[in-house]
PDB file of N, CA and C in Angstrom:
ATOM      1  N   UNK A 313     -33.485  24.875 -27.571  1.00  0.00           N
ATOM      2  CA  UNK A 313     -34.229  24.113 -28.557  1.00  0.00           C
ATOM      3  C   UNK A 313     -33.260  23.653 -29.644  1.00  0.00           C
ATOM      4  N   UNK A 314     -33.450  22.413 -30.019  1.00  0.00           N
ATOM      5  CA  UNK A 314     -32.704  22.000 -31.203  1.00  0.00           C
ATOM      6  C   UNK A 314     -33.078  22.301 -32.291  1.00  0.00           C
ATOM      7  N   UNK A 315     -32.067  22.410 -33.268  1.00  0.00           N
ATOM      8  CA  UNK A 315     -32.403  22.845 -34.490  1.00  0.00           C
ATOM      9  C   UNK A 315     -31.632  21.838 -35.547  1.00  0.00           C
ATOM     10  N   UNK A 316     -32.924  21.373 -36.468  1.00  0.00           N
ATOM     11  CA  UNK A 316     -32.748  20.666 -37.751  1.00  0.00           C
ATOM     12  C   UNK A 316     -32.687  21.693 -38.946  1.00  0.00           C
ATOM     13  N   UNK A 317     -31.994  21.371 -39.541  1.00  0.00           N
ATOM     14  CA  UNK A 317     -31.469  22.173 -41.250  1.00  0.00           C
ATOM     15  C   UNK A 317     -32.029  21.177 -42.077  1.00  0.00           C
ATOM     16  N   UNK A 318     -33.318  21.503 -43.084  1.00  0.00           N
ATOM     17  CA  UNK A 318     -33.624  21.013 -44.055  1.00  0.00           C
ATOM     18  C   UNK A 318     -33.493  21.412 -45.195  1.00  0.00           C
ATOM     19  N   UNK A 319     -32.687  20.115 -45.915  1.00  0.00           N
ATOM     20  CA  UNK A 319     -32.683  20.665 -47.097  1.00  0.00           C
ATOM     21  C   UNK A 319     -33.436  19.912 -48.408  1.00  0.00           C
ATOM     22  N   UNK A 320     -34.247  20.989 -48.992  1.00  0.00           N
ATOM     23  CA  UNK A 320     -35.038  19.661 -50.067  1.00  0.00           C
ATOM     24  C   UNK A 320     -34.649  19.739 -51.571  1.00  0.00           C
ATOM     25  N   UNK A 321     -34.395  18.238 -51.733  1.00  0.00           N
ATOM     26  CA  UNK A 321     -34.255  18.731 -53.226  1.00  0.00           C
ATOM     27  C   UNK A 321     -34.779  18.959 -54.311  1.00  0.00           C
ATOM     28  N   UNK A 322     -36.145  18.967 -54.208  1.00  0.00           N
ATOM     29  CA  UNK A 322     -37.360  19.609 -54.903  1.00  0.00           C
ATOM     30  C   UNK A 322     -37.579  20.484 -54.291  1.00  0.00           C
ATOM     31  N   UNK A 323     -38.266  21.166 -54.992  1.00  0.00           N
ATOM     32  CA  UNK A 323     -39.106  22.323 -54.478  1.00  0.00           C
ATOM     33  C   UNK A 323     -40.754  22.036 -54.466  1.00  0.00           C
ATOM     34  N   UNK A 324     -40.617  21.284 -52.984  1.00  0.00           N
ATOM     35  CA  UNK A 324     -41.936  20.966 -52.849  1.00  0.00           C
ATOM     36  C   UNK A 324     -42.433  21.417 -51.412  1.00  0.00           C
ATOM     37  N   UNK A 325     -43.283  22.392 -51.743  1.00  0.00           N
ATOM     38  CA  UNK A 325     -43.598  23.269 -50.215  1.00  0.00           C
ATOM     39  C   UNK A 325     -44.316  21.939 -49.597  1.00  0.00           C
ATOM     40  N   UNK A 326     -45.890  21.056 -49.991  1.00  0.00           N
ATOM     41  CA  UNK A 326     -46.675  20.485 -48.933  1.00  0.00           C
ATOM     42  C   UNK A 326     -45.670  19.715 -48.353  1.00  0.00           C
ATOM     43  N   UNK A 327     -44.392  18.851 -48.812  1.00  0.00           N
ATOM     44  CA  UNK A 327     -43.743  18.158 -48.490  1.00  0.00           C
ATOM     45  C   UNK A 327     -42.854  18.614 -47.225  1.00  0.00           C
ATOM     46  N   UNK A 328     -42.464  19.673 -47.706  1.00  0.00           N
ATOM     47  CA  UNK A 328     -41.681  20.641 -46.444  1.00  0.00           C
ATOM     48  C   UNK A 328     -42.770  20.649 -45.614  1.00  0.00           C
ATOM     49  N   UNK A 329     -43.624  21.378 -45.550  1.00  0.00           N
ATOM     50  CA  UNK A 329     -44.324  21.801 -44.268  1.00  0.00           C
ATOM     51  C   UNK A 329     -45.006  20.513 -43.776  1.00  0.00           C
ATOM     52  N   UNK A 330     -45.209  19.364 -44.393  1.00  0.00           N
ATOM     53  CA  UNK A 330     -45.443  18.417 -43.626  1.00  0.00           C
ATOM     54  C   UNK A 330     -44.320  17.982 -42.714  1.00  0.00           C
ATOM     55  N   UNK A 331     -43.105  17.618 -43.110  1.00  0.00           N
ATOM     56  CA  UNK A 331     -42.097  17.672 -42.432  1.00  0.00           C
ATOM     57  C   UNK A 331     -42.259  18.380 -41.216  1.00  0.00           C
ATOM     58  N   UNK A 332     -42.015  19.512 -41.646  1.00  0.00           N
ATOM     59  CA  UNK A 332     -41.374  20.539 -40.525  1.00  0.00           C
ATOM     60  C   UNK A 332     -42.568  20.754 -39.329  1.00  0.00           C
ATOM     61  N   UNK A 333     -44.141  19.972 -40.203  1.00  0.00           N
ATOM     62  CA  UNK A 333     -44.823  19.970 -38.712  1.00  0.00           C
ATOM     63  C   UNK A 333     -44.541  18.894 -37.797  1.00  0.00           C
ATOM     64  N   UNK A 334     -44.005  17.789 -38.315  1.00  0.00           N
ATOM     65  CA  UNK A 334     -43.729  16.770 -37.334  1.00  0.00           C
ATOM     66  C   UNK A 334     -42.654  16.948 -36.461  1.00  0.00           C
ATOM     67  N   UNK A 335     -41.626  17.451 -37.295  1.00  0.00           N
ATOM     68  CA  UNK A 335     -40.407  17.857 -36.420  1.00  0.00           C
ATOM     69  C   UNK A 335     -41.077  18.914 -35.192  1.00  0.00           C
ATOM     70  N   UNK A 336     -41.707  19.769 -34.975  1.00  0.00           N
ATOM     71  CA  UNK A 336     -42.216  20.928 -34.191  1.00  0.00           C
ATOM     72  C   UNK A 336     -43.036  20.029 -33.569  1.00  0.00           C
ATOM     73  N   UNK A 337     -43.419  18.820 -34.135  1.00  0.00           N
ATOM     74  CA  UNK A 337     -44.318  18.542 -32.787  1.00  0.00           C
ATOM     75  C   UNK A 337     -43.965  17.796 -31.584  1.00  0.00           C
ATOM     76  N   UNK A 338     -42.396  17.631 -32.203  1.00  0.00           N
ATOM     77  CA  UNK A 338     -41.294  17.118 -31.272  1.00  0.00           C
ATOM     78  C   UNK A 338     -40.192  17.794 -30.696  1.00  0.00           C
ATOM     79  N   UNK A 339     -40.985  18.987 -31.006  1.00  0.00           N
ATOM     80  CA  UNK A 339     -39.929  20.693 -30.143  1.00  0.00           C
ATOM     81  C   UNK A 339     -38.782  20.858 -30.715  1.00  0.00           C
ATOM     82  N   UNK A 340     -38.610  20.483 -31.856  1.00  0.00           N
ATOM     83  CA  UNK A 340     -37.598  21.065 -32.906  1.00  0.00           C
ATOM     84  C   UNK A 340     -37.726  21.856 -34.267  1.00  0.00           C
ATOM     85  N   UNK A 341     -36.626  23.086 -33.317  1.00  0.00           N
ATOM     86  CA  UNK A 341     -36.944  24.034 -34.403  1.00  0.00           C
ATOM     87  C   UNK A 341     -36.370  23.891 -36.332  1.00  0.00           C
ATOM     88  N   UNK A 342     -37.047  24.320 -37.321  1.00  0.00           N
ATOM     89  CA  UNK A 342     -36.682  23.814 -38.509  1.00  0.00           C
ATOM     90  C   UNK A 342     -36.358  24.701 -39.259  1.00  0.00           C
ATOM     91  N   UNK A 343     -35.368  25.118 -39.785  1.00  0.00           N
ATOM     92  CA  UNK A 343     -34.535  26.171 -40.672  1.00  0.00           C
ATOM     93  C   UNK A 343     -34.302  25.243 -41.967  1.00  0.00           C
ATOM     94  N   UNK A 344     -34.338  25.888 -43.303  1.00  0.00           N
ATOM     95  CA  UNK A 344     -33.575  25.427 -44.252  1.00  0.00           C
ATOM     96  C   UNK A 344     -33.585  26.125 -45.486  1.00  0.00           C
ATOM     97  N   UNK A 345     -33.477  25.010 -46.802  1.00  0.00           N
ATOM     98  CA  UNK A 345     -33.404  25.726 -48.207  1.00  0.00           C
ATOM     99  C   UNK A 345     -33.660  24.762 -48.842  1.00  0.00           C
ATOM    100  N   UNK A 346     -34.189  24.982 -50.375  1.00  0.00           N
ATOM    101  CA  UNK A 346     -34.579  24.306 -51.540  1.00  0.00           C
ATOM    102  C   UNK A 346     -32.904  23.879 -51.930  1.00  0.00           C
ATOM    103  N   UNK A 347     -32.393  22.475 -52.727  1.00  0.00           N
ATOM    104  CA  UNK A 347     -31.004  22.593 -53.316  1.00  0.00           C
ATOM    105  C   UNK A 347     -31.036  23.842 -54.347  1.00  0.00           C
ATOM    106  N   UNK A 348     -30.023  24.205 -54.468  1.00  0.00           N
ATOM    107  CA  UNK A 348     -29.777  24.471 -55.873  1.00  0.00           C
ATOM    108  C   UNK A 348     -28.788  23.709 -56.249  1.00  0.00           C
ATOM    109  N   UNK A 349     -28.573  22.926 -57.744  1.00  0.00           N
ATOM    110  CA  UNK A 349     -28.036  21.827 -57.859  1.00  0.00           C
ATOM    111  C   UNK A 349     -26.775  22.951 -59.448  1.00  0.00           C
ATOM    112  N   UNK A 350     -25.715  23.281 -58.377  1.00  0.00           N
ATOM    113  CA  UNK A 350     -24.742  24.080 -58.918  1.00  0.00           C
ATOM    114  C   UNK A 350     -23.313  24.058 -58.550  1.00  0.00           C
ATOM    115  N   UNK A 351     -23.176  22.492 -58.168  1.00  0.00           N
ATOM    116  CA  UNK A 351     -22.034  22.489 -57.746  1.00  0.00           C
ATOM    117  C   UNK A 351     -20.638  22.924 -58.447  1.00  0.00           C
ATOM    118  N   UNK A 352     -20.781  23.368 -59.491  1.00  0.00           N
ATOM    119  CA  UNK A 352     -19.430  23.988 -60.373  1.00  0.00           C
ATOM    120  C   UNK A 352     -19.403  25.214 -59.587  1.00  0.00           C
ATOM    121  N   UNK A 353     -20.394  26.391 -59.710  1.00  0.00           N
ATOM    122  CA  UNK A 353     -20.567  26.976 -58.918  1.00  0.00           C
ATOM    123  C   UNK A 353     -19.988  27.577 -57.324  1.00  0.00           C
ATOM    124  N   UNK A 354     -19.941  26.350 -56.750  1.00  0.00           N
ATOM    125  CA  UNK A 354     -19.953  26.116 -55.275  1.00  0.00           C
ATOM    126  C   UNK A 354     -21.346  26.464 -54.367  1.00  0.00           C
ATOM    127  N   UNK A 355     -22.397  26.071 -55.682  1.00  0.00           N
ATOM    128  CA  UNK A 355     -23.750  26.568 -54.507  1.00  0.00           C
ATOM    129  C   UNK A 355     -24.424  25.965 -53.024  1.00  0.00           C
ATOM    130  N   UNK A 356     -23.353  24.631 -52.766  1.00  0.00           N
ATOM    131  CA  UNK A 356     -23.849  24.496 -51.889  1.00  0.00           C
ATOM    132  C   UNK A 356     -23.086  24.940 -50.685  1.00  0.00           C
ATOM    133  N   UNK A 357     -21.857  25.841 -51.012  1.00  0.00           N
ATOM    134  CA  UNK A 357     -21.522  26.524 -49.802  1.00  0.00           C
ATOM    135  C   UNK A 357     -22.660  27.683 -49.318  1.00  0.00           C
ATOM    136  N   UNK A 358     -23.184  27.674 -49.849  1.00  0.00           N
ATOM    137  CA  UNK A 358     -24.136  29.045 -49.581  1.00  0.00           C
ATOM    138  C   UNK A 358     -25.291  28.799 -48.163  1.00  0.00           C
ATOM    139  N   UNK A 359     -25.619  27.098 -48.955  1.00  0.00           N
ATOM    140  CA  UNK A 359     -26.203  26.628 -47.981  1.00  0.00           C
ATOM    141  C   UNK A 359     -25.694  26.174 -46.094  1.00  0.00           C
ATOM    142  N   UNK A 360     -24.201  25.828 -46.306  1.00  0.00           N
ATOM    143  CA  UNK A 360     -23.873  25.153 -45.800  1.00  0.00           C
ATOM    144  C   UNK A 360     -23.417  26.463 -44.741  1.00  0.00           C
ATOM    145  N   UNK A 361     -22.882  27.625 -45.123  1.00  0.00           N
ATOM    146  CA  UNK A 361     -22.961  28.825 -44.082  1.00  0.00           C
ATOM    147  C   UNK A 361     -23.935  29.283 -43.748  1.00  0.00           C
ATOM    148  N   UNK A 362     -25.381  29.044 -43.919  1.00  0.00           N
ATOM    149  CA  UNK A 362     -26.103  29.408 -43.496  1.00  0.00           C
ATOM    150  C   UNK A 362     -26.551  28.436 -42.037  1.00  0.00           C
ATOM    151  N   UNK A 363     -26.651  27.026 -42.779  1.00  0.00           N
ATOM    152  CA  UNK A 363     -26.572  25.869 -41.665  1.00  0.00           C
ATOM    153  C   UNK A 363     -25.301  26.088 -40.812  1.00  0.00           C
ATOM    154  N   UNK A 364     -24.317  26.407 -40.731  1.00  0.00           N
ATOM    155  CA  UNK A 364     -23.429  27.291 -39.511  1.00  0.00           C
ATOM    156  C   UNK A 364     -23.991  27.767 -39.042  1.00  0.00           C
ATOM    157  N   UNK A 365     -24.471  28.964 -39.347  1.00  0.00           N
ATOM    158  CA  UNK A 365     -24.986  30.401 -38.883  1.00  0.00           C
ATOM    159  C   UNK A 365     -25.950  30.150 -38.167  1.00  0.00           C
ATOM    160  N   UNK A 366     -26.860  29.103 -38.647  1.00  0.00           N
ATOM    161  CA  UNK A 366     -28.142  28.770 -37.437  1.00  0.00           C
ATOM    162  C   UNK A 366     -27.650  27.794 -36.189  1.00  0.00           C
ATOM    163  N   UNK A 367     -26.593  27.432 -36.495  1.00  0.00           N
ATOM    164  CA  UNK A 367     -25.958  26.722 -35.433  1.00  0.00           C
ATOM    165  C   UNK A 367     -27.074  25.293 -35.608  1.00  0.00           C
ATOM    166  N   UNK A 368     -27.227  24.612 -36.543  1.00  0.00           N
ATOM    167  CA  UNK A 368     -28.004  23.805 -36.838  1.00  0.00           C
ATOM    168  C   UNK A 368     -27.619  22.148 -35.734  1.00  0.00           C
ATOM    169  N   UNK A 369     -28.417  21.287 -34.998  1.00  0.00           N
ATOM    170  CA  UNK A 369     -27.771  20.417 -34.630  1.00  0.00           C
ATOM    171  C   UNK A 369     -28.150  19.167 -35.570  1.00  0.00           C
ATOM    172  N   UNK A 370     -28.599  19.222 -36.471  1.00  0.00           N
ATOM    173  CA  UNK A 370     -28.331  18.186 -37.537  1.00  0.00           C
ATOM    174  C   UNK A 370     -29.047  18.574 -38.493  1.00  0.00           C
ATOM    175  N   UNK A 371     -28.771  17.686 -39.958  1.00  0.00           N
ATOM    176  CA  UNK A 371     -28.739  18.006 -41.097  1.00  0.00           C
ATOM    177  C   UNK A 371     -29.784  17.147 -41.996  1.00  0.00           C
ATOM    178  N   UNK A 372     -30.602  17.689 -41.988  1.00  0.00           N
ATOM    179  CA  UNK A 372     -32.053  16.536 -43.072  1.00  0.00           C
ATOM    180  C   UNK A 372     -31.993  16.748 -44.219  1.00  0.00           C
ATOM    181  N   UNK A 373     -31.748  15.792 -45.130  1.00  0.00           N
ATOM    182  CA  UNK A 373     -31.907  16.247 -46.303  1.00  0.00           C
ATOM    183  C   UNK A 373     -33.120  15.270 -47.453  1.00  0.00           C
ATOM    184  N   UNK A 374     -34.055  15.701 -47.501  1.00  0.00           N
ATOM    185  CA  UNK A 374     -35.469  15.309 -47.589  1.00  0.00           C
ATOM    186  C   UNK A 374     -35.520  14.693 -49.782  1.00  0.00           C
ATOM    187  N   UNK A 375     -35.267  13.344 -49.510  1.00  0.00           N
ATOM    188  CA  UNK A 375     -34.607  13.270 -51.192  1.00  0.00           C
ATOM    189  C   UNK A 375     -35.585  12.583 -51.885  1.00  0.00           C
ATOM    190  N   UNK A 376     -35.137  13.384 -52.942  1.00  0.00           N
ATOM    191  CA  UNK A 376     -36.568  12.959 -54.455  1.00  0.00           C
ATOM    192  C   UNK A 376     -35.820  11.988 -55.469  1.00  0.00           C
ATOM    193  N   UNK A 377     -36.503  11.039 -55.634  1.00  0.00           N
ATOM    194  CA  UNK A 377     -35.849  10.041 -56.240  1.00  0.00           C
ATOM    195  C   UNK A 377     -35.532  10.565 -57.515  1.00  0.00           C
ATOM    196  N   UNK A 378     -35.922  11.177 -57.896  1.00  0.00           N
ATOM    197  CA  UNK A 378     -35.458  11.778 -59.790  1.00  0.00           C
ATOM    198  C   UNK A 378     -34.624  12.551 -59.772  1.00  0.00           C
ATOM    199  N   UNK A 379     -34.455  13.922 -58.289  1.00  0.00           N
ATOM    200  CA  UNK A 379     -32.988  14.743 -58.319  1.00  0.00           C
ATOM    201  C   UNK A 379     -31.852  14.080 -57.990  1.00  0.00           C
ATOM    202  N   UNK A 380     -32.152  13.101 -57.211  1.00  0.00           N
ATOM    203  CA  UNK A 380     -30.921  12.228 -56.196  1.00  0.00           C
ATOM    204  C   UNK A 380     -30.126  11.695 -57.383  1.00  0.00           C
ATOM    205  N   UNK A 381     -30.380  11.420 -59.026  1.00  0.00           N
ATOM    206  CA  UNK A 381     -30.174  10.309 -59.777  1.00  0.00           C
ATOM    207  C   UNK A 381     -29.198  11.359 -60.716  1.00  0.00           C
ATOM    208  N   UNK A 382     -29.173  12.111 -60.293  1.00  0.00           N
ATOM    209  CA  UNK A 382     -28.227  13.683 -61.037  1.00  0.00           C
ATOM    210  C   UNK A 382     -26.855  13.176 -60.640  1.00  0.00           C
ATOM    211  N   UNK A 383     -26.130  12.801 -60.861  1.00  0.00           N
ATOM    212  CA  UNK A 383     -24.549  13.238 -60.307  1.00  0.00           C
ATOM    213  C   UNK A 383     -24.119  14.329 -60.091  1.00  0.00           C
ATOM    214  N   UNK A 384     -24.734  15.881 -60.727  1.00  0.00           N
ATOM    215  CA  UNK A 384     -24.463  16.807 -60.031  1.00  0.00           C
ATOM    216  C   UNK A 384     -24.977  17.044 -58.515  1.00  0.00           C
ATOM    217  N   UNK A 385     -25.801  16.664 -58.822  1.00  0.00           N
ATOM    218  CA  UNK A 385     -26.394  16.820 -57.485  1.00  0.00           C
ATOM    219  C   UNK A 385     -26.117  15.689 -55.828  1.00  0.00           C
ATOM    220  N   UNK A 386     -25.731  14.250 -56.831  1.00  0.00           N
ATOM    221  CA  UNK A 386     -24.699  13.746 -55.865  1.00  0.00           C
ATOM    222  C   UNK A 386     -23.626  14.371 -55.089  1.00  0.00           C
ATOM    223  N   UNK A 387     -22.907  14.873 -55.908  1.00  0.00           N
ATOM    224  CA  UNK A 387     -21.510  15.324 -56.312  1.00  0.00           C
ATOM    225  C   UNK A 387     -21.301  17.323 -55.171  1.00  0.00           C
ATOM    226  N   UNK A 388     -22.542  17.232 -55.409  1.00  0.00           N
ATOM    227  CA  UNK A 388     -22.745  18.756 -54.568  1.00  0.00           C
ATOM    228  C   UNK A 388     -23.258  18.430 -52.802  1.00  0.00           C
ATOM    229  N   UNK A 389     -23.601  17.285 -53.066  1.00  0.00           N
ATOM    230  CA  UNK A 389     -24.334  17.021 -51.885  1.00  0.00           C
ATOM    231  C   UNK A 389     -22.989  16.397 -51.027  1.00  0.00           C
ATOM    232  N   UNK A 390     -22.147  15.666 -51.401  1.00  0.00           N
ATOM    233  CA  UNK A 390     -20.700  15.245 -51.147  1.00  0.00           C
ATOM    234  C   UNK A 390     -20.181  15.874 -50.443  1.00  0.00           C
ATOM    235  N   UNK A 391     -20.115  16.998 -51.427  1.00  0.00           N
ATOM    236  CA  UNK A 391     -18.810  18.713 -51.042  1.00  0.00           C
ATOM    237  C   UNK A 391     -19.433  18.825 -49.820  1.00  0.00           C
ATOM    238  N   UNK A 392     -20.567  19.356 -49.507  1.00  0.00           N
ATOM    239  CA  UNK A 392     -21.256  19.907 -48.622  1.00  0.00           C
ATOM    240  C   UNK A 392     -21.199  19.146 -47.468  1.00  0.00           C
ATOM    241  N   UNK A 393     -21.333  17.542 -47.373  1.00  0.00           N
ATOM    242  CA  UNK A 393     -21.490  16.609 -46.192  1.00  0.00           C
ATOM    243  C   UNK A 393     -19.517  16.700 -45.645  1.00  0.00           C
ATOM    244  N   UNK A 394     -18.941  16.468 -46.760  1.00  0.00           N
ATOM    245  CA  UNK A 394     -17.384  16.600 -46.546  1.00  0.00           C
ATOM    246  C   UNK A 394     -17.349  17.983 -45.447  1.00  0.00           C
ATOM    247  N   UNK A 395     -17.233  18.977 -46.032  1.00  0.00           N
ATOM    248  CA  UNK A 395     -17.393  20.554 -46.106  1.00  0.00           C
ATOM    249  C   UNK A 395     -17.666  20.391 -44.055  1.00  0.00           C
ATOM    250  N   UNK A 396     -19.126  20.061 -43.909  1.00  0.00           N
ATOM    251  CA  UNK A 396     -19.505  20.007 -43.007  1.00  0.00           C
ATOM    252  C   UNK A 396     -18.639  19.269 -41.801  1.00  0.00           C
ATOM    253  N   UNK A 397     -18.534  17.931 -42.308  1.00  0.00           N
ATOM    254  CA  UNK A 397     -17.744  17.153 -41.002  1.00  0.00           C
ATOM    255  C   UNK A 397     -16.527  17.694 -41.002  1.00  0.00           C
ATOM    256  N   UNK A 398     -15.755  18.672 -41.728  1.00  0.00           N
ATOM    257  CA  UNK A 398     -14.425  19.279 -41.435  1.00  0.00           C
ATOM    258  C   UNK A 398     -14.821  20.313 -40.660  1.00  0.00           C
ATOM    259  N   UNK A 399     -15.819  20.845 -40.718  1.00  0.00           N
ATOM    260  CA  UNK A 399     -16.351  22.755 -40.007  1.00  0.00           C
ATOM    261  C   UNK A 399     -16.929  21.830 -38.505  1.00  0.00           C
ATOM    262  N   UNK A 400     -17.316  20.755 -38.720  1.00  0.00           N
ATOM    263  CA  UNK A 400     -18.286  20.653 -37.099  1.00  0.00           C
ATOM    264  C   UNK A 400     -17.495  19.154 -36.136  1.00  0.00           C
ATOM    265  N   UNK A 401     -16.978  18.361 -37.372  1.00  0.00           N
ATOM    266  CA  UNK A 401     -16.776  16.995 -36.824  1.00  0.00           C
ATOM    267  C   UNK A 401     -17.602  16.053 -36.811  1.00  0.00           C
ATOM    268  N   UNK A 402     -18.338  15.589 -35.852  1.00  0.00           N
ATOM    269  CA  UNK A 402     -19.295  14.330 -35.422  1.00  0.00           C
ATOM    270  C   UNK A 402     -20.790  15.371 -36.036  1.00  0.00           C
ATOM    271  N   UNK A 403     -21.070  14.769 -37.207  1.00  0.00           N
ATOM    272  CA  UNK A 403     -22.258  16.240 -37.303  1.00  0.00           C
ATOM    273  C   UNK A 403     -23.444  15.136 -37.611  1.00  0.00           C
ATOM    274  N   UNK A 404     -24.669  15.110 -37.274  1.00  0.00           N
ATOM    275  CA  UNK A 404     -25.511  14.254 -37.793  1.00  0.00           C
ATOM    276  C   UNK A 404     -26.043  14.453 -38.913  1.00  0.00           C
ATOM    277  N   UNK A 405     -26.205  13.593 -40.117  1.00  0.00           N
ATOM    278  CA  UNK A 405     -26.540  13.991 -41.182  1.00  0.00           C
ATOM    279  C   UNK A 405     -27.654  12.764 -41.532  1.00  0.00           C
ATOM    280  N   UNK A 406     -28.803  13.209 -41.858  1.00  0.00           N
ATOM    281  CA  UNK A 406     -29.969  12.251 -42.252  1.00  0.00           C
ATOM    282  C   UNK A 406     -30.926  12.479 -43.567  1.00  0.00           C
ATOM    283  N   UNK A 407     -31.218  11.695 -44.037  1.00  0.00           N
ATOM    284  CA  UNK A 407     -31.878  11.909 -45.504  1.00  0.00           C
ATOM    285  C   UNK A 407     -33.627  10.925 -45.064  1.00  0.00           C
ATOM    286  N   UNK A 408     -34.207  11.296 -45.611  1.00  0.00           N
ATOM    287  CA  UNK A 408     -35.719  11.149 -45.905  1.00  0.00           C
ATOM    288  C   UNK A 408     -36.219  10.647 -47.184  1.00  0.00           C
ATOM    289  N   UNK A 409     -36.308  10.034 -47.855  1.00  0.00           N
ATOM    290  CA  UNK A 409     -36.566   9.629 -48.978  1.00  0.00           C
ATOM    291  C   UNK A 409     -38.322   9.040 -48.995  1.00  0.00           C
ATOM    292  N   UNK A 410     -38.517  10.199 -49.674  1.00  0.00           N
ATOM    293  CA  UNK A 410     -40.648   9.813 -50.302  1.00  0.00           C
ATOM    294  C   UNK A 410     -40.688   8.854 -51.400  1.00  0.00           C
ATOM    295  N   UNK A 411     -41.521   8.199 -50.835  1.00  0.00           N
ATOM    296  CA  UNK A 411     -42.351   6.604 -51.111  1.00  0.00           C
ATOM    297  C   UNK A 411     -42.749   6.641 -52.664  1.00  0.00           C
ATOM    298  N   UNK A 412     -42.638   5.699 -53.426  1.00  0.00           N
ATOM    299  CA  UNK A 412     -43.473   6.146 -54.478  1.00  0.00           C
ATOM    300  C   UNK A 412     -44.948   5.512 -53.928  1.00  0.00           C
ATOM    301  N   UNK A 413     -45.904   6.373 -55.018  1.00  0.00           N
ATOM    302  CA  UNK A 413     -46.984   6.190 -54.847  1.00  0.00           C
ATOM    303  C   UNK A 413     -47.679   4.702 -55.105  1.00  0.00           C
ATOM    304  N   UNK A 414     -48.406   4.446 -53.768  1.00  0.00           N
ATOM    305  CA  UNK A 414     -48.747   2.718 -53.717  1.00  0.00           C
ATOM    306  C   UNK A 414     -49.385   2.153 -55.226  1.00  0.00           C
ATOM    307  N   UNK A 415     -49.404   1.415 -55.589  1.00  0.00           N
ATOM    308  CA  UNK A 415     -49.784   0.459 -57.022  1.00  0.00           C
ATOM    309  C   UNK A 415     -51.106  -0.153 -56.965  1.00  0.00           C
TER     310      UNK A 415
END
């Protein structure tokens, strides 16, 4: 079974589990984490060995238009995509971006 690594950068559970039911209803299994937006830190290595560890075959990262607009959080999300294509190579990496609400 394949496995997607989600990562959100809110902390928004209905959003996740809507996700992660569609992905399952397409027989992929879904592992992940909330950001923490700490890149001085190095918090997104934390994430990024864990997405090893599950042996993840690609990388979702599910984006909120108000965290995305952080440069830290650019800037962490970088390290991590860098980070990654040096640890795996050809790694798929995909983002999701929610709609604003219709007018």
């Amino acid at each position: 079974m394949k496995t997607v690594w989600i990562t959100a950068l809110k902390e928004d559970q209905p959003r996740v589990a809507a996700v992660t039911a569609v992905l399952k209803r397409y027989g992929l299994q879904c592992k992940g984490h909330f950001w923490v937006d700490q890149p001085d830190k190095m918090a997104w290595r934390v994430a990024m060995e864990a997405l090893l560890e599950a042996k993840a075959d690609a990388w979702l990262v599910l984006v909120d238009g108000d965290e995305i607009k952080k440069p830290s959080v650019r800037y962490g999300l970088s390290l991590m995509a860098a980070a990654l294509r040096s640890a795996r190579g050809g790694f798929p990496m995909l983002t999701l971006w929610n709609s604003p609400p219709a007018a």
